[in-house]
Amino acid sequence: MLSERRLEVLRAIVQDYVGTEEPVGSKALTERHNLQVSPATVRNDMAVLEDEGYIAQPHTSAGRIPTDKGYRLFVDKLAGVKPLSSPERRAIQNFLEGAVDLDDVVGRTVRLLAQLTRQVAVVQYPSLTRSTVRHVELLSLAPARLMLVLITDTGRVEQRLIDCQEPIGDAALADLRARLNSRVVGERFTEVPSLVQDLPDAFEAEDRGTVSTVLATLLETLVEETEERLIIGGTSNLTRFGHDFPLTIRPVLEALEEQVVLLKLLGEAKDPGMTVRIGHENVHEGLSSTSVVSVGYGSGDEAVAKLGVVGPTRMDYPGTMGAVRAVARYVGQILAES
Amino acid sequence: MLSERRLEVLRAIVQDYVGTEEPVGSKALTERHNLQVSPATVRNDMAVLEDEGYIAQPHTSAGRIPTDKGYRLFVDKLAGVKPLSSPERRAIQNFLEGAVDLDDVVGRTVRLLAQLTRQVAVVQYPSLTRSTVRHVELLSLAPARLMLVLITDTGRVEQRLIDCQEPIGDAALADLRARLNSRVVGERFTEVPSLVQDLPDAFEAEDRGTVSTVLATLLETLVEETEERLIIGGTSNLTRFGHDFPLTIRPVLEALEEQVVLLKLLGEAKDPGMTVRIGHENVHEGLSSTSVVSVGYGSGDEAVAKLGVVGPTRMDYPGTMGAVRAVARYVGQILAES
DNA sequence: TCTGGCACTCCGTCGGCGAGAGTGCCAGGG
DNA sequence: CCCTGGCACTCTCGCCGACGGAGTGCCAGA
């Protein structure tokens, strides 16, 4: 176990390095933070920290920079989550309240997050797995052609075209619509299959085929739309990544283009609270010099999706975490209201 | 007017510079292209080309690089559109045919274009201005809360929440839905306002407020959705932009995040065929060292949207134009089929 | 009008040098 | 036992000057 002061030294190193982007030496440390000890003592502590793998030197006789392990300790033990100032909070709320629909909410959120953290923001669309059905609509577009519209409680609308083998009468269609809604409205997606299972039995033989087709399409839509979508923003912040550009930035941009990668990235964060993945903790190798701060958000108690930011491992963790958490909360509120 | 050989020299300079990214000198030119004249002659020609503003030297006694004006001449007069090879064409077709819905078509298109050109691809969603209404649906979510769902013939669905001052009865709602659809289905968006103008008159006084609100929301949705959306891809190709990274890439990334800028960019391209905007021809200053190649595409004869690529002014124009044109054609086909 | 030759200019690279920052270690003191 | 000041050492970075190479511009001759 590291002594109190050594932890303090580590914290100081992280803070300084994050601020200056330059390796930090013992002398500068004692000057900028009042550690009450001499540079020599700090040097000894640094030697220990280096032995333990928390910091490293780019080369002999340079200052130290934190390792991934060092950041990990910093995040876990040394740093809290920095709450946002109240003007910031107000700004968030005002900005998000202007949104007119779900797309707009998500769009604003990603811009907001990118701006607040000055990093790349990732926002997942509210997932449908935990969602409930608000309404199911069936429209007759042509004699043997239906359109199924599914509206979720998160405000998302999905539609599917259905080609039936045989035309269905208006009365039967209205009946189906009514029965369908009375059974599934307010229910969770996962419950729907068992709830509609026996619906065809209530119809005349001639309509059963069509009813089954409709139900199959509905279930399919529920499953398909569970594959979450997401959007990203603030990629221009990548230019503030480091000095050695192309090599660093390239794999990150590539990773960001792969929605699959990002979804996995957010999905891995199982933690009920905030999750911070630092450097090599990210399995995707293109992101080995980045950290990902993510958190779930939702309209109620449960998280329906995740959002977060991607930035250099050398990032302001407390500030970033504060911004991410605050944004998640406000988005949750907005979603709950609408 | 420049002599034939001088044009040939310009063409050679553009081609070499695009290939090597380095200023090209008179000697290298005579070696790589069989111009049948000596370096000295080429030097004289280059001096003339420089006087005319088609090429420039980064500094005295360096090779020449084309100016925007030089590229312009090259594109207009010296280079054709390089058709894609038939394997490439097949690949495009196969790739696009796998798409399952509109989102997927657009998504695949942007990836395809980015991959083919190794540049940043921009694809605009099919515009709604030329679209027609397929169906309008009104749902009662709560006593005084409605949802409006608009379905277009391009398969797009838009929804809006409507808060009414007073509840509206089921019968009146069904009536409104029926009247609305009978009037607007199959009509172009631009026609809708005049078609629904007098609808409130058909209703009882108590419902007129609500009906008006619904109509207002519908019209608003039509207008808002006419503001086209677009998606981009292949941003990681920006890393191949040049050597002086942050300065070049930054404004481009920023411009790419501003949908407004991009929409204007594509919108400016009035040309019925392909449009190429080179360097400073782009009004947005962040894009002054990039060229934009764009073209309209559509399901029928009419272009319903645009797509294109953004890359360094030093790009392979014939190849890029060929790829852009080919992709636009195939996307048009796919859209027409669906 | 084209060609070969020649002098000139300028960039990029390389080696050397000095300054600065930082370290590791050691001996002494609380 | 831990902290401190001192000292010698190392390494990077920036600067300077020299050098080679590539390319140009110009001129005289064919």
XYZ file of C-alpha atoms (C1' of nucleotides) in Angstrom:
736
model
C 0.000 0.000 0.000
C 1.230 3.410 -0.915
C 1.565 6.036 1.742
C -0.709 9.013 1.816
C 1.924 11.329 0.489
C 2.833 9.108 -2.407
C -0.767 9.079 -3.459
C -0.705 12.810 -3.184
C 2.313 12.919 -5.429
C 0.586 10.718 -7.968
C -2.443 12.948 -7.908
C -0.261 15.982 -8.439
C 1.514 14.322 -11.348
C -1.742 13.422 -13.022
C -3.161 16.877 -12.569
C -0.083 18.621 -13.849
C 0.366 16.321 -16.766
C -3.226 16.693 -17.808
C -2.808 20.425 -17.658
C 0.506 20.841 -19.394
C 0.764 17.745 -21.572
C 4.391 17.600 -20.608
C 6.284 15.194 -18.410
C 6.387 16.603 -14.930
C 9.496 16.753 -12.772
C 10.038 16.777 -9.064
C 10.910 20.421 -8.782
C 7.915 21.699 -10.667
C 5.732 19.503 -8.498
C 6.875 20.961 -5.214
C 6.458 24.434 -6.588
C 2.966 24.077 -7.973
C 1.515 21.992 -5.177
C 2.377 22.687 -1.613
C 3.508 19.234 -0.676
C 5.567 20.472 2.266
C 8.492 18.331 1.298
C 11.582 18.882 -0.773
C 12.085 17.871 -4.381
C 14.468 15.151 -3.270
C 11.792 13.485 -1.224
C 9.406 13.706 -4.094
C 12.026 12.118 -6.287
C 12.200 9.151 -3.955
C 8.454 8.825 -3.987
C 8.455 9.001 -7.731
C 11.005 6.230 -7.910
C 8.677 4.068 -5.850
C 5.663 4.988 -7.946
C 7.616 4.072 -11.025
C 8.612 0.721 -9.543
C 4.982 0.019 -8.845
C 4.080 0.883 -12.405
C 1.967 3.954 -11.797
C 4.180 6.366 -13.670
C 6.864 6.139 -16.314
C 9.565 8.201 -17.937
C 9.498 8.758 -21.671
C 13.295 8.531 -21.470
C 15.959 8.787 -18.839
C 16.195 12.133 -17.172
C 12.869 13.364 -18.335
C 9.889 13.996 -16.117
C 7.283 11.363 -15.382
C 3.959 10.715 -16.980
C 1.195 8.577 -15.555
C 0.666 5.091 -16.918
C -2.755 3.581 -17.546
C -2.429 1.969 -14.146
C -1.670 5.361 -12.665
C -4.758 6.903 -14.195
C -6.774 3.971 -12.976
C -5.683 4.547 -9.403
C -6.287 8.243 -9.807
C -9.807 7.698 -11.012
C -10.659 5.031 -8.461
C -9.164 6.515 -5.353
C -7.816 9.973 -5.777
C -10.332 11.935 -7.745
C -13.968 12.543 -7.259
C -16.469 13.618 -9.832
C -16.315 17.338 -10.259
C -19.816 18.747 -10.176
C -20.656 21.310 -12.799
C -21.155 24.913 -11.898
C -24.710 26.042 -11.733
C -24.445 28.280 -14.795
C -23.274 25.205 -16.648
C -26.200 23.239 -15.379
C -28.620 25.892 -16.426
C -27.021 26.037 -19.847
C -27.442 22.302 -20.250
C -31.035 22.395 -19.259
C -31.875 25.318 -21.479
C -30.145 23.785 -24.409
C -31.845 20.448 -24.087
C -35.260 21.851 -23.415
C -35.350 23.411 -26.841
C -35.506 20.007 -28.480
C -38.572 19.212 -30.525
C -38.356 15.462 -30.965
C -36.249 12.467 -30.124
C -33.820 12.988 -32.961
C -33.351 16.519 -31.834
C -32.794 15.510 -28.239
C -30.102 13.058 -29.216
C -28.544 15.502 -31.645
C -28.419 18.258 -29.097
C -27.067 15.933 -26.483
C -24.149 14.864 -28.580
C -23.247 18.430 -29.462
C -23.596 19.526 -25.879
C -21.420 16.753 -24.591
C -18.753 17.402 -27.181
C -18.720 21.057 -26.338
C -18.646 20.629 -22.582
C -15.861 18.092 -22.560
C -14.070 19.288 -25.676
C -13.823 15.681 -26.678
C -15.568 13.240 -28.938
C -19.084 12.511 -27.752
C -21.049 9.338 -28.364
C -24.750 9.029 -27.690
C -26.727 5.874 -28.137
C -30.349 6.126 -29.132
C -32.675 4.993 -26.401
C -32.768 1.245 -26.605
C -36.000 -0.512 -27.206
C -35.375 -3.563 -25.075
C -36.553 -1.841 -21.959
C -39.056 0.248 -23.780
C -42.748 -0.221 -23.709
C -45.242 0.018 -26.519
C -47.175 3.221 -26.683
C -49.215 2.440 -29.727
C -49.450 0.115 -32.672
C -51.091 1.334 -35.823
C -52.148 -0.600 -38.867
C -52.824 1.192 -42.108
C -54.218 -0.206 -45.278
C -52.218 1.237 -48.133
C -53.560 -0.986 -50.866
C -55.873 -3.990 -50.934
C -53.208 -6.487 -49.897
C -50.697 -4.080 -48.506
C -50.482 -2.921 -44.929
C -48.243 -0.638 -43.052
C -47.391 -1.353 -39.468
C -46.367 1.588 -37.327
C -44.933 1.043 -33.898
C -44.624 3.883 -31.438
C -42.568 3.471 -28.308
C -42.693 5.292 -25.034
C -39.351 6.870 -25.828
C -40.981 8.581 -28.754
C -39.473 6.442 -31.430
C -41.501 5.432 -34.431
C -40.790 2.440 -36.608
C -42.673 1.355 -39.646
C -42.802 -1.741 -41.781
C -44.518 -2.567 -45.015
C -46.439 -5.816 -45.072
C -47.525 -7.633 -48.175
C -50.382 -9.991 -47.401
C -51.295 -13.048 -49.357
C -54.940 -12.035 -49.282
C -56.743 -8.764 -48.726
C -58.205 -8.196 -45.302
C -61.472 -6.429 -44.661
C -61.637 -3.057 -42.995
C -63.659 -4.437 -40.142
C -61.209 -7.223 -39.483
C -58.355 -4.757 -39.681
C -59.975 -2.434 -37.177
C -60.638 -5.411 -34.970
C -57.034 -6.515 -35.172
C -55.814 -3.014 -34.444
C -58.039 -2.740 -31.407
C -57.162 -6.143 -30.020
C -53.497 -5.606 -30.634
C -53.455 -2.304 -28.832
C -55.486 -3.461 -25.917
C -53.025 -6.255 -25.340
C -49.652 -4.646 -25.881
C -49.948 -0.952 -25.048
C -47.884 -0.190 -21.981
C -46.173 -3.551 -22.113
C -42.506 -4.162 -22.482
C -41.178 -5.422 -25.748
C -40.025 -8.605 -24.148
C -43.544 -9.379 -23.030
C -45.159 -8.831 -26.392
C -44.548 -12.227 -27.997
C -46.393 -14.172 -25.329
C -49.200 -11.619 -25.225
C -50.101 -11.840 -28.876
C -49.446 -15.518 -29.375
C -53.067 -16.615 -29.487
C -54.442 -13.627 -31.366
C -55.014 -15.399 -34.694
C -57.491 -17.742 -33.004
C -59.921 -14.873 -32.566
C -60.209 -14.345 -36.315
C -61.964 -16.040 -39.166
C -59.928 -18.678 -40.909
C -59.515 -16.552 -44.018
C -57.852 -13.743 -42.102
C -55.616 -15.823 -39.918
C -52.787 -15.904 -42.420
C -52.698 -12.145 -42.614
C -52.943 -11.735 -38.880
C -50.036 -14.084 -38.410
C -47.995 -12.164 -40.943
C -48.699 -8.916 -39.157
C -47.748 -10.377 -35.816
C -44.577 -11.862 -37.239
C -43.623 -8.486 -38.655
C -44.321 -6.798 -35.361
C -42.126 -9.215 -33.449
C -39.425 -8.884 -36.047
C -39.514 -5.116 -35.747
C -39.152 -5.354 -32.005
C -36.093 -7.531 -32.347
C -34.481 -5.600 -35.147
C -34.869 -2.290 -33.488
C -33.235 -3.565 -30.390
C -30.016 -3.279 -32.324
C -29.141 0.117 -31.123
C -28.065 3.056 -33.203
C -25.835 5.846 -32.086
C -24.377 9.102 -33.221
C -21.112 10.804 -32.549
C -19.964 14.383 -32.565
C -17.051 16.628 -31.790
C -14.589 14.731 -33.896
C -12.746 17.950 -34.566
C -11.682 17.809 -30.954
C -9.444 14.962 -31.998
C -7.073 17.536 -33.374
C -6.212 18.434 -29.826
C -5.154 14.897 -29.225
C -1.417 15.106 -29.268
C 1.500 16.139 -31.360
C 2.135 12.958 -33.293
C -0.990 13.193 -35.291
C -1.636 10.797 -38.061
C -0.586 7.773 -36.093
C -2.703 8.576 -33.094
C -5.752 9.982 -34.718
C -6.182 7.569 -37.545
C -7.145 4.417 -35.672
C -9.447 6.461 -33.510
C -11.309 7.868 -36.462
C -11.539 4.401 -37.898
C -12.883 2.991 -34.684
C -15.416 5.779 -34.448
C -16.734 4.925 -37.872
C -17.456 1.390 -36.851
C -20.725 1.586 -35.032
C -20.254 -1.983 -33.984
C -17.085 -1.126 -32.156
C -18.684 1.789 -30.396
C -21.733 -0.174 -29.421
C -19.532 -2.836 -27.944
C -17.578 -0.141 -26.196
C -20.630 1.289 -24.539
C -22.166 -2.100 -24.032
C -19.193 -3.391 -22.110
C -19.751 -0.795 -19.464
C -21.789 -2.907 -17.097
C -21.336 -0.734 -14.109
C -24.598 0.704 -12.846
C -22.882 4.025 -12.301
C -20.292 5.580 -14.483
C -17.719 3.488 -16.263
C -14.249 4.656 -17.149
C -12.122 2.564 -19.443
C -8.558 3.701 -19.613
C -6.139 3.091 -22.453
C -5.420 -0.570 -22.895
C -8.465 -1.497 -20.901
C -10.270 -0.910 -24.157
C -10.026 -4.101 -26.106
C -10.140 -2.390 -29.462
C -6.521 -1.685 -30.225
C -7.124 1.522 -32.103
C -8.374 2.957 -28.859
C -5.451 1.904 -26.726
C -4.371 5.472 -26.173
C -7.850 6.732 -25.432
C -10.132 6.609 -22.475
C -13.856 6.160 -22.603
C -16.172 7.595 -19.994
C -19.688 6.272 -20.289
C -22.860 6.123 -18.307
C -26.378 4.879 -18.806
C -29.280 7.234 -19.021
C -32.973 6.759 -19.141
C -36.331 8.285 -18.634
C -37.085 6.466 -15.431
C -34.958 4.604 -12.949
C -33.665 2.244 -15.534
C -31.046 3.027 -18.113
C -32.398 2.672 -21.606
C -29.192 3.612 -23.382
C -25.705 4.888 -22.830
C -23.756 7.973 -23.653
C -20.197 8.980 -23.138
C -17.084 10.562 -24.459
C -13.885 9.309 -25.998
C -10.701 11.221 -25.362
C -7.014 10.875 -24.788
C -6.002 8.936 -21.687
C -4.565 12.222 -20.610
C -7.911 13.827 -19.941
C -9.474 15.749 -17.110
C -11.263 12.828 -15.522
C -13.139 14.609 -12.761
C -14.403 17.279 -15.111
C -15.285 14.862 -17.857
C -17.067 12.543 -15.499
C -18.988 15.444 -14.062
C -20.106 16.601 -17.462
C -21.067 13.136 -18.606
C -23.052 12.457 -15.501
C -24.824 15.784 -15.591
C -25.752 15.480 -19.234
C -27.055 11.958 -18.685
C -29.263 13.173 -15.883
C -30.739 16.030 -17.795
C -31.366 13.920 -20.855
C -33.123 11.447 -18.636
C -35.318 14.211 -17.305
C -36.148 15.470 -20.746
C -37.058 12.017 -21.904
C -39.236 11.447 -18.889
C -41.128 14.660 -19.505
C -41.905 14.047 -23.135
C -4.897 30.663 -75.420
C -2.297 28.196 -74.347
C -0.645 26.014 -76.913
C -1.313 22.324 -77.052
C 2.013 21.436 -75.534
C 1.629 23.813 -72.638
C -1.664 22.221 -71.779
C 0.060 18.904 -71.975
C 2.668 20.161 -69.543
C -0.016 21.316 -67.173
C -1.714 17.976 -67.363
C 1.562 16.238 -66.642
C 2.209 18.496 -63.673
C -1.206 17.834 -62.209
C -0.903 14.114 -62.665
C 2.556 13.925 -61.172
C 1.727 16.161 -58.275
C -1.375 14.203 -57.456
C 0.688 11.058 -57.501
C 3.722 12.170 -55.553
C 2.436 15.037 -53.435
C 5.680 16.811 -54.193
C 6.414 19.855 -56.305
C 7.369 18.666 -59.728
C 10.345 19.965 -61.676
C 11.090 20.218 -65.340
C 13.532 17.354 -65.456
C 11.290 14.851 -63.732
C 8.519 15.823 -66.096
C 10.430 15.051 -69.261
C 11.518 11.756 -67.814
C 8.151 10.481 -66.683
C 6.121 11.720 -69.600
C 7.449 11.492 -73.096
C 6.947 15.087 -74.065
C 9.552 14.915 -76.837
C 11.106 18.157 -75.729
C 13.972 19.076 -73.454
C 13.711 20.194 -69.846
C 14.687 23.703 -70.880
C 11.690 23.974 -73.145
C 9.465 22.684 -70.428
C 10.923 25.288 -68.118
C 9.910 28.007 -70.505
C 6.419 26.589 -70.716
C 6.241 26.405 -66.991
C 7.230 30.028 -66.711
C 4.329 30.927 -68.974
C 1.920 28.720 -67.029
C 3.056 30.409 -63.876
C 2.537 33.863 -65.359
C -0.984 32.862 -66.279
C -1.605 31.647 -62.742
C -2.079 27.965 -63.427
C 0.858 26.804 -61.371
C 2.971 28.203 -58.584
C 6.196 27.593 -56.754
C 6.129 27.061 -53.021
C 9.397 29.005 -53.020
C 12.050 30.009 -55.463
C 13.900 27.148 -57.003
C 11.441 24.514 -56.029
C 9.228 22.572 -58.403
C 5.760 23.753 -59.369
C 2.416 22.779 -57.970
C -0.922 23.452 -59.606
C -3.031 26.333 -58.350
C -6.789 26.143 -57.953
C -7.017 27.760 -61.356
C -4.734 25.071 -62.738
C -6.895 22.304 -61.347
C -9.928 24.050 -62.733
C -8.483 24.043 -66.231
C -7.416 20.455 -65.791
C -10.878 19.374 -64.784
C -12.657 21.390 -67.442
C -10.479 20.764 -70.430
C -7.760 18.252 -69.860
C -9.287 15.367 -68.026
C -12.294 13.267 -68.680
C -14.207 11.173 -66.238
C -12.505 7.887 -65.747
C -15.038 5.099 -66.001
C -14.841 2.404 -63.396
C -13.721 -1.063 -64.255
C -16.438 -3.611 -64.610
C -15.401 -5.536 -61.502
C -15.758 -2.276 -59.631
C -19.186 -1.764 -61.076
C -20.271 -5.198 -60.114
C -18.960 -4.678 -56.623
C -20.962 -1.491 -56.288
C -24.123 -3.122 -57.462
C -23.749 -6.131 -55.238
C -22.991 -4.023 -52.248
C -25.956 -1.734 -52.696
C -28.389 -4.462 -53.530
C -28.001 -5.955 -50.093
C -29.682 -2.958 -48.515
C -32.900 -3.565 -46.623
C -34.340 -0.096 -46.188
C -33.706 3.541 -46.922
C -31.389 4.058 -43.985
C -29.426 1.079 -45.069
C -29.174 2.271 -48.658
C -27.831 5.619 -47.572
C -25.510 4.050 -45.041
C -24.100 1.634 -47.558
C -23.725 4.347 -50.135
C -21.651 6.542 -47.909
C -19.357 3.713 -46.941
C -19.017 2.614 -50.516
C -18.171 6.056 -51.734
C -15.629 6.600 -48.996
C -13.984 3.327 -49.772
C -13.896 3.787 -53.523
C -12.474 7.271 -53.447
C -10.512 6.945 -50.228
C -11.898 10.299 -49.269
C -14.645 11.716 -47.143
C -18.064 10.851 -48.519
C -21.226 12.861 -48.043
C -24.662 11.542 -48.888
C -27.818 13.548 -48.573
C -31.033 11.768 -47.720
C -33.568 11.841 -50.498
C -35.238 15.189 -50.294
C -38.855 15.518 -49.412
C -39.626 18.547 -51.523
C -40.357 16.366 -54.470
C -41.854 13.654 -52.342
C -45.493 12.860 -52.057
C -47.542 11.911 -49.059
C -48.297 8.252 -48.693
C -50.275 8.433 -45.508
C -51.060 10.619 -42.569
C -51.983 9.024 -39.291
C -53.407 10.582 -36.163
C -53.259 8.762 -32.882
C -54.768 9.697 -29.603
C -52.217 9.117 -26.913
C -53.980 10.815 -24.075
C -57.151 12.876 -23.802
C -55.590 16.065 -25.081
C -52.514 14.628 -26.680
C -52.176 13.486 -30.246
C -49.442 12.016 -32.310
C -49.137 12.884 -35.953
C -47.360 10.402 -38.179
C -46.407 11.303 -41.715
C -45.356 8.645 -44.170
C -43.731 9.622 -47.451
C -43.413 7.735 -50.688
C -39.679 7.495 -50.151
C -40.400 5.393 -47.130
C -39.609 7.994 -44.576
C -41.679 8.361 -41.443
C -41.880 11.476 -39.342
C -43.834 11.928 -36.171
C -44.808 14.857 -34.011
C -46.444 15.165 -30.661
C -49.339 17.576 -30.451
C -50.741 19.016 -27.278
C -54.277 20.243 -27.818
C -56.014 22.888 -25.820
C -59.095 20.708 -25.587
C -59.722 17.016 -25.975
C -61.130 15.895 -29.271
C -63.618 13.098 -29.613
C -62.787 9.799 -31.272
C -65.356 10.330 -33.964
C -64.050 13.757 -34.867
C -60.532 12.434 -34.879
C -61.451 9.603 -37.222
C -63.231 12.105 -39.406
C -60.217 14.372 -39.491
C -57.940 11.469 -40.289
C -60.149 10.362 -43.139
C -60.585 13.815 -44.633
C -56.915 14.577 -44.300
C -55.893 11.441 -46.083
C -58.413 11.733 -48.838
C -57.073 15.145 -49.644
C -53.325 14.789 -49.366
C -52.403 11.197 -50.143
C -50.439 11.071 -53.354
C -49.943 14.811 -53.395
C -46.672 16.623 -53.351
C -45.637 18.360 -50.200
C -45.757 21.704 -51.902
C -49.411 21.204 -52.718
C -50.497 20.265 -49.239
C -50.960 23.725 -47.702
C -53.564 24.833 -50.223
C -55.330 21.485 -50.072
C -55.991 21.524 -46.356
C -56.578 25.227 -45.928
C -60.348 25.023 -45.498
C -60.482 21.823 -43.501
C -61.358 23.399 -40.153
C -64.595 24.697 -41.638
C -65.956 21.180 -41.857
C -65.787 20.707 -38.110
C -67.781 21.782 -35.131
C -66.626 24.999 -33.562
C -65.317 23.228 -30.477
C -62.944 21.099 -32.512
C -61.701 23.764 -34.871
C -58.888 24.853 -32.608
C -57.530 21.352 -32.416
C -57.902 20.778 -36.122
C -56.002 23.951 -36.838
C -53.251 22.912 -34.466
C -52.972 19.569 -36.187
C -52.803 21.167 -39.593
C -50.232 23.659 -38.443
C -48.099 20.849 -37.097
C -48.434 18.932 -40.317
C -47.326 21.871 -42.418
C -44.502 22.553 -40.055
C -43.342 18.985 -40.322
C -43.380 19.210 -44.084
C -41.283 22.320 -44.016
C -38.890 21.120 -41.384
C -38.324 17.853 -43.058
C -37.596 19.582 -46.281
C -34.426 20.649 -44.580
C -32.499 17.694 -45.708
C -30.417 15.475 -43.535
C -27.199 13.903 -44.577
C -24.561 11.570 -43.348
C -20.854 11.452 -43.829
C -18.288 8.721 -43.720
C -14.655 7.975 -44.332
C -13.393 10.735 -42.113
C -10.373 8.629 -41.294
C -9.274 9.272 -44.849
C -8.564 12.796 -43.730
C -5.385 11.493 -42.180
C -4.010 11.101 -45.671
C -4.557 14.745 -46.233
C -1.137 16.240 -46.034
C 1.820 16.599 -43.778
C 0.900 19.698 -41.863
C -1.895 18.047 -40.054
C -3.690 19.866 -37.339
C -3.974 23.061 -39.268
C -5.372 21.470 -42.367
C -7.582 18.844 -40.890
C -9.152 20.796 -38.126
C -11.288 23.241 -40.064
C -12.356 20.429 -42.334
C -13.582 18.324 -39.459
C -15.354 21.327 -38.091
C -17.011 22.049 -41.396
C -18.067 18.454 -41.709
C -19.804 18.618 -38.374
C -21.890 21.519 -39.477
C -24.654 19.953 -41.461
C -25.712 23.381 -42.545
C -22.395 24.000 -44.209
C -22.481 20.714 -46.014
C -26.017 21.158 -47.158
C -25.134 24.525 -48.554
C -22.128 22.980 -50.171
C -24.162 20.364 -51.958
C -26.982 22.751 -52.590
C -24.774 25.211 -54.396
C -24.030 22.645 -57.020
C -26.662 23.670 -59.508
C -25.148 21.915 -62.434
C -27.397 19.211 -63.839
C -24.363 17.000 -64.252
C -21.467 16.708 -61.939
C -20.151 19.692 -60.038
C -16.585 20.134 -58.964
C -15.695 22.926 -56.602
C -12.011 23.462 -56.218
C -10.273 25.044 -53.265
C -11.272 28.638 -52.841
C -14.293 28.153 -55.010
C -15.829 26.811 -51.838
C -17.086 29.777 -49.925
C -16.608 28.161 -46.545
C -13.097 29.094 -45.596
C -12.346 25.932 -43.696
C -12.672 24.124 -46.965
C -10.406 26.362 -48.971
C -7.844 23.635 -49.404
C -10.369 20.992 -50.308
C -12.311 20.131 -53.399
C -15.862 18.896 -53.460
C -17.175 16.630 -56.173
C -20.927 16.288 -56.079
C -23.761 15.064 -58.219
C -27.481 14.685 -57.911
C -29.108 11.305 -57.774
C -32.659 10.163 -57.818
C -35.020 7.344 -58.421
C -36.392 8.720 -61.647
C -35.275 11.423 -64.011
C -35.270 14.014 -61.325
C -32.544 14.385 -58.781
C -34.013 14.082 -55.313
C -30.773 14.577 -53.444
C -27.069 14.909 -53.844
C -24.028 12.966 -52.893
C -20.360 13.605 -53.222
C -16.935 13.511 -51.720
C -14.687 16.004 -50.028
C -10.956 15.683 -50.466
C -7.762 17.634 -50.842
C -7.538 19.848 -53.908
C -4.752 17.540 -54.849
C -7.004 14.629 -55.657
C -7.412 12.242 -58.546
C -10.209 14.102 -60.275
C -10.965 11.712 -63.116
C -11.079 8.721 -60.806
C -13.076 10.489 -58.145
C -15.566 11.831 -60.631
C -15.958 8.401 -62.133
C -16.648 6.830 -58.783
C -19.086 9.536 -57.730
C -21.009 9.316 -60.953
C -21.171 5.544 -60.904
C -22.338 5.389 -57.317
C -24.999 8.005 -57.967
C -26.324 5.973 -60.862
C -26.530 2.745 -58.986
C -28.162 4.351 -55.989
C -30.708 5.859 -58.313
C -31.451 2.437 -59.707
C -31.808 0.907 -56.299
C -34.177 3.641 -55.196
C -36.264 3.267 -58.327
C -36.623 -0.449 -57.752
C -37.738 -0.232 -54.178
C 11.434 28.077 -81.620
C 14.001 24.690 -79.350
C 18.302 23.253 -76.997
C 22.365 22.807 -73.981
C 25.041 25.019 -70.621
C 25.925 27.668 -66.611
C 25.437 30.305 -62.485
C 22.375 31.118 -58.787
C 19.015 30.297 -55.123
C 16.907 27.939 -51.769
C 15.494 23.896 -49.038
C 16.401 19.935 -46.209
C 19.721 17.406 -43.611
C 23.347 16.538 -40.642
C 26.743 17.179 -36.972
C 28.236 19.809 -33.170
C 27.469 22.641 -29.308
C 25.451 24.624 -25.189
C 21.638 25.332 -22.113
C 18.177 23.512 -19.366
C 15.644 20.243 -16.931
C 15.523 16.231 -14.449
C 17.323 12.302 -12.305
C 19.924 9.146 -8.962
C 22.732 8.803 -5.304
C 25.004 10.012 -1.137
C 26.036 11.877 3.194
C 24.244 14.467 6.998
C 20.590 15.936 10.356
C 16.213 15.666 12.911
C 14.000 5.782 9.974
C 12.848 9.452 7.037
C 13.777 13.823 5.091
C 17.024 17.175 3.041
C 20.546 19.582 0.289
C 24.181 18.937 -2.827
C 26.403 17.131 -6.766
C 27.502 14.732 -10.881
C 25.418 12.673 -14.773
C 22.244 12.057 -18.717
C 19.262 13.208 -22.130
C 16.487 16.297 -25.002
C 15.881 20.375 -27.522
C 17.044 24.365 -30.050
C 20.471 26.789 -32.589
C 24.084 27.411 -35.899
C 26.683 26.557 -39.993
C 28.014 23.718 -43.763
C 26.843 20.869 -47.499
C 24.525 18.566 -51.228
C 20.754 18.402 -54.270
C 17.108 19.900 -56.994
C 15.383 23.304 -59.650
C 15.256 27.592 -61.794
C 16.336 31.645 -65.058
C 18.863 33.300 -68.573
C 21.697 33.342 -72.580
C 23.857 32.107 -76.749
C 23.702 28.997 -80.505
C 21.398 25.865 -83.842
